[in-house]
């Protein structure tokens, strides 16, 4: 058996949320050992701990939609300068989000990044 593709995942979505399940966890399960996910962001539901070490062992670095922001930008820059493929998982056209959308406030933090 060949070595699985290792993906360092940086997401602010908890594993029980649909975005994490549908985009990372479920596809990984379907691939049955051919894809290995290493989480670089952990949460207790209120606070986050960000760990840059997973990207060192990864073949690919993946950021999920709301992760890039001022507070996390050093990790994004580290990934971009690593020479590894970087995937940005985004499901909406944030720049076209109407100001009265319930997520508009959250997206305002992400848009510059």
Tab-separated table of C-alpha atoms in Angstrom:
chain	number	residue	atom	x	y	z
A	1	UNK	CA	0.000	0.000	0.000
A	2	UNK	CA	1.276	3.478	-0.840
A	3	UNK	CA	1.691	6.193	1.732
A	4	UNK	CA	-1.509	8.225	2.229
A	5	UNK	CA	-1.632	11.822	1.074
A	6	UNK	CA	-1.295	13.931	4.224
A	7	UNK	CA	-3.360	17.110	4.419
A	8	UNK	CA	-2.850	19.692	7.163
A	9	UNK	CA	-6.309	21.148	7.763
A	10	UNK	CA	-6.783	24.595	9.240
A	11	UNK	CA	-10.436	25.240	9.944
A	12	UNK	CA	-12.395	27.088	12.580
A	13	UNK	CA	-15.244	24.625	12.059
A	14	UNK	CA	-15.675	21.989	14.747
A	15	UNK	CA	-15.683	18.377	13.578
A	16	UNK	CA	-19.368	18.021	14.382
A	17	UNK	CA	-20.297	20.892	12.040
A	18	UNK	CA	-21.459	20.174	8.504
A	19	UNK	CA	-18.660	22.150	6.805
A	20	UNK	CA	-15.912	20.088	8.429
A	21	UNK	CA	-17.773	16.826	7.888
A	22	UNK	CA	-18.818	17.377	4.268
A	23	UNK	CA	-15.548	18.851	3.020
A	24	UNK	CA	-12.909	16.933	4.961
A	25	UNK	CA	-13.989	14.172	7.337
A	26	UNK	CA	-16.488	12.287	5.162
A	27	UNK	CA	-14.320	12.329	1.996
A	28	UNK	CA	-11.389	11.098	4.059
A	29	UNK	CA	-13.462	8.174	5.347
A	30	UNK	CA	-14.589	7.272	1.828
A	31	UNK	CA	-10.985	7.209	0.625
A	32	UNK	CA	-10.214	4.506	3.218
A	33	UNK	CA	-6.690	5.292	4.282
A	34	UNK	CA	-5.515	6.988	1.083
A	35	UNK	CA	-5.952	10.412	2.684
A	36	UNK	CA	-4.674	11.363	6.130
A	37	UNK	CA	-5.976	14.530	7.771
A	38	UNK	CA	-3.912	16.303	10.413
A	39	UNK	CA	-5.787	19.102	12.173
A	40	UNK	CA	-3.811	22.257	12.854
A	41	UNK	CA	-6.594	24.093	14.660
A	42	UNK	CA	-8.270	22.720	17.759
A	43	UNK	CA	-11.159	24.184	19.686
A	44	UNK	CA	-12.925	23.607	22.964
A	45	UNK	CA	-15.975	25.320	21.462
A	46	UNK	CA	-14.912	28.790	22.629
A	47	UNK	CA	-11.156	29.159	22.142
A	48	UNK	CA	-8.812	27.944	19.429
A	49	UNK	CA	-5.283	26.595	19.603
A	50	UNK	CA	-3.395	26.887	16.332
A	51	UNK	CA	-0.483	24.574	15.670
A	52	UNK	CA	1.844	25.178	12.719
A	53	UNK	CA	3.564	21.763	13.084
A	54	UNK	CA	1.034	19.754	11.012
A	55	UNK	CA	1.963	21.662	7.855
A	56	UNK	CA	5.586	20.487	8.244
A	57	UNK	CA	4.590	16.843	7.738
A	58	UNK	CA	1.843	17.544	5.194
A	59	UNK	CA	1.864	17.090	1.437
A	60	UNK	CA	-0.917	19.671	1.075
A	61	UNK	CA	-2.183	22.477	3.336
A	62	UNK	CA	-5.914	23.254	3.353
A	63	UNK	CA	-7.599	26.321	4.775
A	64	UNK	CA	-11.330	26.440	5.221
A	65	UNK	CA	-13.447	29.465	4.360
A	66	UNK	CA	-13.317	31.642	7.500
A	67	UNK	CA	-9.800	30.739	8.616
A	68	UNK	CA	-7.771	33.436	6.825
A	69	UNK	CA	-7.980	36.630	8.902
A	70	UNK	CA	-5.617	39.000	10.662
A	71	UNK	CA	-5.088	36.670	13.633
A	72	UNK	CA	-4.308	33.618	11.502
A	73	UNK	CA	-2.478	35.320	8.649
A	74	UNK	CA	1.031	34.287	9.826
A	75	UNK	CA	0.040	30.623	9.365
A	76	UNK	CA	-1.353	31.337	5.909
A	77	UNK	CA	1.862	33.100	4.920
A	78	UNK	CA	3.896	30.190	6.264
A	79	UNK	CA	1.900	27.759	4.122
A	80	UNK	CA	2.141	29.934	1.023
A	81	UNK	CA	5.917	30.183	1.360
A	82	UNK	CA	6.351	26.451	2.062
A	83	UNK	CA	6.292	25.417	-1.596
A	84	UNK	CA	3.489	22.945	-0.850
A	85	UNK	CA	0.128	23.068	-2.612
A	86	UNK	CA	-2.358	25.189	-0.672
A	87	UNK	CA	-6.102	24.640	-1.024
A	88	UNK	CA	-8.606	27.278	0.063
A	89	UNK	CA	-12.039	25.775	0.588
A	90	UNK	CA	-14.668	28.441	0.090
A	91	UNK	CA	-18.310	27.832	-0.664
A	92	UNK	CA	-19.692	31.328	-1.100
A	93	UNK	CA	-18.906	34.487	-3.003
A	94	UNK	CA	-18.112	36.503	0.134
A	95	UNK	CA	-17.558	39.767	-1.718
A	96	UNK	CA	-21.119	39.641	-3.069
A	97	UNK	CA	-22.739	38.892	0.290
A	98	UNK	CA	-25.524	41.411	1.004
A	99	UNK	CA	-24.973	43.530	4.130
A	100	UNK	CA	-28.167	42.169	5.723
A	101	UNK	CA	-26.997	38.538	5.438
A	102	UNK	CA	-26.635	36.914	8.908
A	103	UNK	CA	-22.956	36.068	8.206
A	104	UNK	CA	-22.024	39.515	6.830
A	105	UNK	CA	-20.352	40.590	10.079
A	106	UNK	CA	-18.188	37.471	10.192
A	107	UNK	CA	-17.204	37.846	6.570
A	108	UNK	CA	-16.061	41.434	7.080
A	109	UNK	CA	-13.134	39.995	9.101
A	110	UNK	CA	-12.210	37.559	6.331
A	111	UNK	CA	-12.563	39.692	3.183
A	112	UNK	CA	-9.256	41.582	3.417
A	113	UNK	CA	-7.421	38.250	3.582
